[in-house]
Amino acid sequence: MPGRKHLIAVNRAIKAGDLDEKGLDAPTIELARDLARQMDACDGPAPVRLQGNYLSATKDLARAARASRDARARATLAANRAAAAAARTGQAEPDGPPELKLVNPPKTALEKFRDQHLPHAGTG
């Protein structure tokens, strides 16, 4: 029975990188797993081309993990800045979306004329 050291390493990298197996990272993850299985299935040293493809896929996993980590860091930073701004103004952080208020726009000259000279024109 062949070993599974490469597949286990790839799965650990996916977990450590908190990569989304059902999102944009899915193709990279599947490719890395397939190549890891091929590496594990080799009896003896793997062919050089397979090794190169495997290393390239693991670099792509690392790049995706960095991008995911950076996106989370930016989101956390934005939330912290919003909380700090709310604290400076003495307001609590809002629990939901901002309240929307409907405002009637000012009447145009034509609407004013119509209301003055044709008072019942709007009913009908």
Tab-separated table of N, CA and C in Angstrom:
chain	number	residue	atom	x	y	z
A	1	MET	N	0.861	-1.190	0.000
A	1	MET	CA	0.000	0.000	0.000
A	1	MET	C	0.898	1.241	0.000
A	2	PRO	N	0.636	2.158	-0.944
A	2	PRO	CA	1.483	3.359	-1.016
A	2	PRO	C	1.229	4.282	0.176
A	3	GLY	N	2.233	5.091	0.501
A	3	GLY	CA	2.097	6.054	1.583
A	3	GLY	C	1.166	7.200	1.196
A	4	ARG	N	0.873	8.016	2.152
A	4	ARG	CA	-0.016	9.153	1.905
A	4	ARG	C	0.593	10.455	2.407
A	5	LYS	N	1.899	10.513	2.507
A	5	LYS	CA	2.535	11.670	3.124
A	5	LYS	C	2.286	12.961	2.346
A	6	HIS	N	2.258	12.905	1.018
A	6	HIS	CA	2.025	14.125	0.235
A	6	HIS	C	0.573	14.587	0.351
A	7	LEU	N	-0.362	13.640	0.313
A	7	LEU	CA	-1.774	13.992	0.456
A	7	LEU	C	-2.042	14.582	1.843
A	8	ILE	N	-1.455	13.983	2.855
A	8	ILE	CA	-1.624	14.510	4.215
A	8	ILE	C	-1.037	15.918	4.314
A	9	ALA	N	0.108	16.134	3.698
A	9	ALA	CA	0.737	17.468	3.733
A	9	ALA	C	-0.133	18.501	3.023
A	10	VAL	N	-0.697	18.123	1.875
A	10	VAL	CA	-1.562	19.057	1.146
A	10	VAL	C	-2.805	19.371	1.966
A	11	ASN	N	-3.414	18.346	2.578
A	11	ASN	CA	-4.609	18.589	3.396
A	11	ASN	C	-4.298	19.470	4.599
A	12	ARG	N	-3.125	19.307	5.173
A	12	ARG	CA	-2.728	20.188	6.288
A	12	ARG	C	-2.557	21.626	5.812
A	13	ALA	N	-1.986	21.801	4.642
A	13	ALA	CA	-1.808	23.150	4.087
A	13	ALA	C	-3.155	23.800	3.812
A	14	ILE	N	-4.110	23.023	3.316
A	14	ILE	CA	-5.452	23.553	3.038
A	14	ILE	C	-6.112	23.996	4.334
A	15	LYS	N	-6.009	23.163	5.356
A	15	LYS	CA	-6.616	23.493	6.647
A	15	LYS	C	-5.919	24.697	7.283
A	16	ALA	N	-4.596	24.708	7.268
A	16	ALA	CA	-3.842	25.810	7.870
A	16	ALA	C	-4.107	27.126	7.144
A	17	GLY	N	-4.282	27.048	5.834
A	17	GLY	CA	-4.551	28.247	5.048
A	17	GLY	C	-5.995	28.677	5.078
A	18	ASP	N	-6.854	27.871	5.721
A	18	ASP	CA	-8.296	28.159	5.808
A	18	ASP	C	-8.873	28.418	4.420
A	19	LEU	N	-8.531	27.540	3.488
A	19	LEU	CA	-8.974	27.699	2.107
A	19	LEU	C	-10.383	27.152	1.933
A	20	ASP	N	-11.130	27.769	1.050
A	20	ASP	CA	-12.524	27.410	0.792
A	20	ASP	C	-12.584	26.326	-0.283
A	21	GLU	N	-12.937	25.104	0.128
A	21	GLU	CA	-12.973	23.984	-0.812
A	21	GLU	C	-14.151	24.057	-1.772
A	22	LYS	N	-15.110	24.933	-1.507
A	22	LYS	CA	-16.281	25.049	-2.377
A	22	LYS	C	-16.319	26.384	-3.106
A	23	GLY	N	-15.291	27.176	-2.938
A	23	GLY	CA	-15.259	28.498	-3.547
A	23	GLY	C	-14.220	28.613	-4.638
A	24	LEU	N	-13.618	29.779	-4.710
A	24	LEU	CA	-12.652	30.066	-5.768
A	24	LEU	C	-11.397	29.207	-5.687
A	25	ASP	N	-11.100	28.692	-4.498
A	25	ASP	CA	-9.889	27.888	-4.329
A	25	ASP	C	-10.091	26.429	-4.713
A	26	ALA	N	-11.299	26.019	-5.009
A	26	ALA	CA	-11.606	24.607	-5.267
A	26	ALA	C	-10.744	23.981	-6.373
A	27	PRO	N	-10.571	24.620	-7.528
A	27	PRO	CA	-9.745	23.977	-8.565
A	27	PRO	C	-8.297	23.766	-8.136
A	28	THR	N	-7.724	24.734	-7.457
A	28	THR	CA	-6.344	24.616	-6.991
A	28	THR	C	-6.226	23.491	-5.968
A	29	ILE	N	-7.204	23.405	-5.080
A	29	ILE	CA	-7.197	22.369	-4.053
A	29	ILE	C	-7.287	20.984	-4.689
A	30	GLU	N	-8.212	20.814	-5.613
A	30	GLU	CA	-8.368	19.502	-6.253
A	30	GLU	C	-7.129	19.107	-7.048
A	31	LEU	N	-6.549	20.049	-7.761
A	31	LEU	CA	-5.332	19.753	-8.514
A	31	LEU	C	-4.198	19.340	-7.583
A	32	ALA	N	-4.031	20.076	-6.492
A	32	ALA	CA	-2.968	19.747	-5.542
A	32	ALA	C	-3.191	18.360	-4.942
A	33	ARG	N	-4.430	18.032	-4.622
A	33	ARG	CA	-4.719	16.703	-4.065
A	33	ARG	C	-4.456	15.600	-5.090
A	34	ASP	N	-4.873	15.826	-6.331
A	34	ASP	CA	-4.628	14.817	-7.375
A	34	ASP	C	-3.130	14.589	-7.576
A	35	LEU	N	-2.372	15.670	-7.630
A	35	LEU	CA	-0.924	15.534	-7.803
A	35	LEU	C	-0.278	14.872	-6.585
A	36	ALA	N	-0.787	15.176	-5.389
A	36	ALA	CA	-0.261	14.548	-4.178
A	36	ALA	C	-0.519	13.037	-4.216
A	37	ARG	N	-1.697	12.636	-4.669
A	37	ARG	CA	-1.994	11.200	-4.788
A	37	ARG	C	-1.049	10.527	-5.787
A	38	GLN	N	-0.780	11.227	-6.895
A	38	GLN	CA	0.147	10.671	-7.885
A	38	GLN	C	1.560	10.553	-7.309
A	39	MET	N	1.973	11.555	-6.537
A	39	MET	CA	3.292	11.508	-5.903
A	39	MET	C	3.356	10.331	-4.925
A	40	ASP	N	2.289	10.158	-4.143
A	40	ASP	CA	2.257	9.069	-3.169
A	40	ASP	C	2.234	7.696	-3.848
A	41	ALA	N	1.640	7.620	-5.028
A	41	ALA	CA	1.513	6.341	-5.731
A	41	ALA	C	2.809	5.902	-6.398
A	42	CYS	N	3.757	6.819	-6.532
A	42	CYS	CA	5.016	6.468	-7.206
A	42	CYS	C	5.802	5.467	-6.378
A	43	ASP	N	6.310	4.450	-7.072
A	43	ASP	CA	7.173	3.463	-6.434
A	43	ASP	C	8.613	3.933	-6.670
A	44	GLY	N	9.189	4.545	-5.683
A	44	GLY	CA	10.498	5.158	-5.852
A	44	GLY	C	10.339	6.649	-6.112
A	45	PRO	N	11.371	7.292	-6.625
A	45	PRO	CA	11.278	8.733	-6.884
A	45	PRO	C	10.237	9.033	-7.968
A	46	ALA	N	9.537	10.119	-7.774
A	46	ALA	CA	8.528	10.532	-8.758
A	46	ALA	C	9.233	11.130	-9.971
A	47	PRO	N	8.594	11.041	-11.140
A	47	PRO	CA	9.170	11.671	-12.321
A	47	PRO	C	9.362	13.183	-12.098
A	48	VAL	N	10.383	13.724	-12.705
A	48	VAL	CA	10.737	15.134	-12.507
A	48	VAL	C	9.570	16.051	-12.885
A	49	ARG	N	8.887	15.733	-13.960
A	49	ARG	CA	7.775	16.579	-14.398
A	49	ARG	C	6.646	16.586	-13.364
A	50	LEU	N	6.343	15.423	-12.777
A	50	LEU	CA	5.325	15.341	-11.728
A	50	LEU	C	5.759	16.145	-10.510
A	51	GLN	N	7.036	16.037	-10.152
A	51	GLN	CA	7.539	16.805	-9.015
A	51	GLN	C	7.377	18.306	-9.253
A	52	GLY	N	7.684	18.745	-10.461
A	52	GLY	CA	7.540	20.172	-10.790
A	52	GLY	C	6.101	20.631	-10.719
A	53	ASN	N	5.194	19.801	-11.251
A	53	ASN	CA	3.768	20.150	-11.198
A	53	ASN	C	3.263	20.187	-9.756
A	54	TYR	N	3.712	19.235	-8.959
A	54	TYR	CA	3.309	19.172	-7.553
A	54	TYR	C	3.804	20.407	-6.800
A	55	LEU	N	5.061	20.757	-7.003
A	55	LEU	CA	5.608	21.950	-6.336
A	55	LEU	C	4.885	23.219	-6.780
A	56	SER	N	4.555	23.300	-8.061
A	56	SER	CA	3.820	24.455	-8.563
A	56	SER	C	2.435	24.550	-7.916
A	57	ALA	N	1.759	23.415	-7.790
A	57	ALA	CA	0.430	23.405	-7.174
A	57	ALA	C	0.501	23.786	-5.700
A	58	THR	N	1.537	23.311	-4.995
A	58	THR	CA	1.651	23.678	-3.581
A	58	THR	C	1.974	25.166	-3.425
A	59	LYS	N	2.716	25.728	-4.370
A	59	LYS	CA	2.955	27.184	-4.340
A	59	LYS	C	1.657	27.943	-4.582
A	60	ASP	N	0.816	27.417	-5.476
A	60	ASP	CA	-0.486	28.049	-5.718
A	60	ASP	C	-1.356	27.985	-4.466
A	61	LEU	N	-1.289	26.870	-3.733
A	61	LEU	CA	-2.023	26.769	-2.468
A	61	LEU	C	-1.532	27.820	-1.480
A	62	ALA	N	-0.232	27.967	-1.389
A	62	ALA	CA	0.331	28.959	-0.462
A	62	ALA	C	-0.092	30.372	-0.859
A	63	ARG	N	-0.093	30.651	-2.148
A	63	ARG	CA	-0.506	31.970	-2.635
A	63	ARG	C	-1.982	32.217	-2.303
A	64	ALA	N	-2.821	31.205	-2.491
A	64	ALA	CA	-4.249	31.343	-2.177
A	64	ALA	C	-4.451	31.541	-0.674
A	65	ALA	N	-3.668	30.846	0.136
A	65	ALA	CA	-3.760	31.003	1.590
A	65	ALA	C	-3.361	32.419	2.001
A	66	ARG	N	-2.301	32.953	1.392
A	66	ARG	CA	-1.888	34.337	1.696
A	66	ARG	C	-2.985	35.322	1.314
A	67	ALA	N	-3.583	35.132	0.151
A	67	ALA	CA	-4.648	36.039	-0.297
A	67	ALA	C	-5.846	35.964	0.650
A	68	SER	N	-6.179	34.766	1.090
A	68	SER	CA	-7.294	34.588	2.025
A	68	SER	C	-6.986	35.254	3.362
A	69	ARG	N	-5.762	35.057	3.844
A	69	ARG	CA	-5.341	35.658	5.111
A	69	ARG	C	-5.343	37.184	5.007
A	70	ASP	N	-4.850	37.715	3.889
A	70	ASP	CA	-4.813	39.167	3.698
A	70	ASP	C	-6.217	39.755	3.638
A	71	ALA	N	-7.139	39.052	2.984
A	71	ALA	CA	-8.527	39.534	2.901
A	71	ALA	C	-9.157	39.568	4.290
A	72	ARG	N	-8.907	38.529	5.089
A	72	ARG	CA	-9.438	38.518	6.462
A	72	ARG	C	-8.823	39.639	7.287
A	73	ALA	N	-7.538	39.885	7.103
A	73	ALA	CA	-6.870	40.949	7.850
A	73	ALA	C	-7.437	42.320	7.476
A	74	ARG	N	-7.689	42.520	6.174
A	74	ARG	CA	-8.277	43.804	5.744
A	74	ARG	C	-9.673	43.983	6.329
A	75	ALA	N	-10.468	42.921	6.364
A	75	ALA	CA	-11.822	43.010	6.915
A	75	ALA	C	-11.768	43.314	8.410
A	76	THR	N	-10.853	42.671	9.112
A	76	THR	CA	-10.708	42.925	10.548
A	76	THR	C	-10.257	44.353	10.799
A	77	LEU	N	-9.312	44.826	10.003
A	77	LEU	CA	-8.826	46.193	10.144
A	77	LEU	C	-9.945	47.200	9.900
A	78	ALA	N	-10.751	46.970	8.877
A	78	ALA	CA	-11.869	47.875	8.580
A	78	ALA	C	-12.878	47.881	9.732
A	79	ALA	N	-13.172	46.719	10.292
A	79	ALA	CA	-14.109	46.645	11.414
A	79	ALA	C	-13.544	47.362	12.639
A	80	ASN	N	-12.246	47.186	12.877
A	80	ASN	CA	-11.625	47.865	14.015
A	80	ASN	C	-11.631	49.377	13.835
A	81	ARG	N	-11.377	49.832	12.616
A	81	ARG	CA	-11.408	51.281	12.354
A	81	ARG	C	-12.811	51.838	12.548
A	82	ALA	N	-13.812	51.099	12.096
A	82	ALA	CA	-15.198	51.559	12.266
A	82	ALA	C	-15.557	51.629	13.742
A	83	ALA	N	-15.137	50.632	14.511
A	83	ALA	CA	-15.421	50.631	15.949
A	83	ALA	C	-14.698	51.782	16.639
A	84	ALA	N	-13.452	52.048	16.228
A	84	ALA	CA	-12.700	53.151	16.830
A	84	ALA	C	-13.331	54.493	16.481
A	85	ALA	N	-13.789	54.644	15.255
A	85	ALA	CA	-14.438	55.897	14.851
A	85	ALA	C	-15.735	56.092	15.622
A	86	ALA	N	-16.480	55.013	15.821
A	86	ALA	CA	-17.724	55.114	16.582
A	86	ALA	C	-17.430	55.461	18.036
A	87	ALA	N	-16.359	54.908	18.582
A	87	ALA	CA	-16.003	55.202	19.968
A	87	ALA	C	-15.572	56.662	20.123
A	88	ARG	N	-14.859	57.193	19.128
A	88	ARG	CA	-14.426	58.599	19.195
A	88	ARG	C	-15.614	59.546	19.171
A	89	THR	N	-16.644	59.205	18.427
A	89	THR	CA	-17.813	60.087	18.341
A	89	THR	C	-18.796	59.825	19.462
A	90	GLY	N	-18.508	58.827	20.302
A	90	GLY	CA	-19.384	58.540	21.429
A	90	GLY	C	-20.604	57.725	21.046
A	91	GLN	N	-20.608	57.192	19.866
A	91	GLN	CA	-21.746	56.390	19.421
A	91	GLN	C	-21.391	54.927	19.534
A	92	ALA	N	-22.397	54.143	19.799
A	92	ALA	CA	-22.195	52.699	19.803
A	92	ALA	C	-22.117	52.220	18.364
A	93	GLU	N	-21.479	51.101	18.166
A	93	GLU	CA	-21.387	50.526	16.829
A	93	GLU	C	-22.785	50.085	16.394
A	94	PRO	N	-23.219	50.442	15.193
A	94	PRO	CA	-24.575	50.074	14.768
A	94	PRO	C	-24.716	48.552	14.665
A	95	ASP	N	-25.908	48.080	15.026
A	95	ASP	CA	-26.173	46.642	14.990
A	95	ASP	C	-26.523	46.155	13.603
A	96	GLY	N	-26.998	47.023	12.764
A	96	GLY	CA	-27.426	46.597	11.437
A	96	GLY	C	-27.180	47.678	10.416
A	97	PRO	N	-27.898	47.576	9.307
A	97	PRO	CA	-27.728	48.595	8.269
A	97	PRO	C	-28.263	49.941	8.746
A	98	PRO	N	-27.802	51.019	8.142
A	98	PRO	CA	-28.284	52.337	8.560
A	98	PRO	C	-29.762	52.496	8.245
A	99	GLU	N	-30.426	53.315	9.050
A	99	GLU	CA	-31.843	53.568	8.848
A	99	GLU	C	-32.016	54.480	7.633
A	100	LEU	N	-32.925	54.114	6.757
A	100	LEU	CA	-33.179	54.919	5.569
A	100	LEU	C	-34.406	55.788	5.805
A	101	LYS	N	-34.308	57.048	5.429
A	101	LYS	CA	-35.425	57.975	5.569
A	101	LYS	C	-35.792	58.469	4.181
A	102	LEU	N	-37.082	58.425	3.860
A	102	LEU	CA	-37.545	58.907	2.571
A	102	LEU	C	-37.726	60.414	2.638
A	103	VAL	N	-37.253	61.094	1.642
A	103	VAL	CA	-37.331	62.546	1.586
A	103	VAL	C	-38.051	62.909	0.298
A	104	ASN	N	-39.053	63.792	0.426
A	104	ASN	CA	-39.745	64.250	-0.777
A	104	ASN	C	-38.861	65.267	-1.483
A	105	PRO	N	-38.608	65.051	-2.759
A	105	PRO	CA	-37.764	66.001	-3.478
A	105	PRO	C	-38.526	67.315	-3.684
A	106	PRO	N	-37.810	68.426	-3.833
A	106	PRO	CA	-38.504	69.698	-4.072
A	106	PRO	C	-39.258	69.648	-5.396
A	107	LYS	N	-40.350	70.413	-5.441
A	107	LYS	CA	-41.165	70.424	-6.653
A	107	LYS	C	-40.470	71.209	-7.754
A	108	THR	N	-40.664	70.716	-8.966
A	108	THR	CA	-40.125	71.423	-10.120
A	108	THR	C	-41.022	72.604	-10.432
A	109	ALA	N	-40.548	73.498	-11.299
A	109	ALA	CA	-41.341	74.672	-11.687
A	109	ALA	C	-42.647	74.234	-12.345
A	110	LEU	N	-42.620	73.195	-13.152
A	110	LEU	CA	-43.831	72.711	-13.816
A	110	LEU	C	-44.838	72.198	-12.790
A	111	GLU	N	-44.379	71.484	-11.772
A	111	GLU	CA	-45.284	70.968	-10.741
A	111	GLU	C	-45.886	72.116	-9.930
A	112	LYS	N	-45.089	73.130	-9.620
A	112	LYS	CA	-45.616	74.294	-8.902
A	112	LYS	C	-46.686	74.995	-9.729
A	113	PHE	N	-46.416	75.197	-11.025
A	113	PHE	CA	-47.387	75.832	-11.916
A	113	PHE	C	-48.675	75.021	-11.973
A	114	ARG	N	-48.526	73.700	-12.131
A	114	ARG	CA	-49.689	72.833	-12.210
A	114	ARG	C	-50.522	72.936	-10.939
A	115	ASP	N	-49.873	72.935	-9.757
A	115	ASP	CA	-50.597	72.996	-8.490
A	115	ASP	C	-51.308	74.339	-8.312
A	116	GLN	N	-50.728	75.435	-8.840
A	116	GLN	CA	-51.327	76.752	-8.709
A	116	GLN	C	-52.523	76.919	-9.632
A	117	HIS	N	-52.375	76.502	-10.875
A	117	HIS	CA	-53.386	76.797	-11.888
A	117	HIS	C	-54.348	75.652	-12.151
A	118	LEU	N	-53.972	74.485	-11.770
A	118	LEU	CA	-54.860	73.344	-11.971
A	118	LEU	C	-54.930	72.547	-10.671
A	119	PRO	N	-55.633	73.052	-9.647
A	119	PRO	CA	-55.581	72.433	-8.322
A	119	PRO	C	-56.096	71.004	-8.293
A	120	HIS	N	-56.972	70.621	-9.192
A	120	HIS	CA	-57.520	69.268	-9.145
A	120	HIS	C	-56.873	68.358	-10.202
A	121	ALA	N	-55.783	68.781	-10.830
A	121	ALA	CA	-55.151	67.995	-11.882
A	121	ALA	C	-54.500	66.734	-11.308
A	122	GLY	N	-54.026	66.775	-10.069
A	122	GLY	CA	-53.361	65.632	-9.477
A	122	GLY	C	-54.327	64.539	-9.068
A	123	THR	N	-55.601	64.824	-8.976
A	123	THR	CA	-56.584	63.791	-8.584
A	123	THR	C	-57.188	63.220	-9.835
A	124	GLY	N	-57.399	61.966	-9.811
A	124	GLY	CA	-58.003	61.508	-11.037
A	124	GLY	C	-58.111	60.116	-11.094
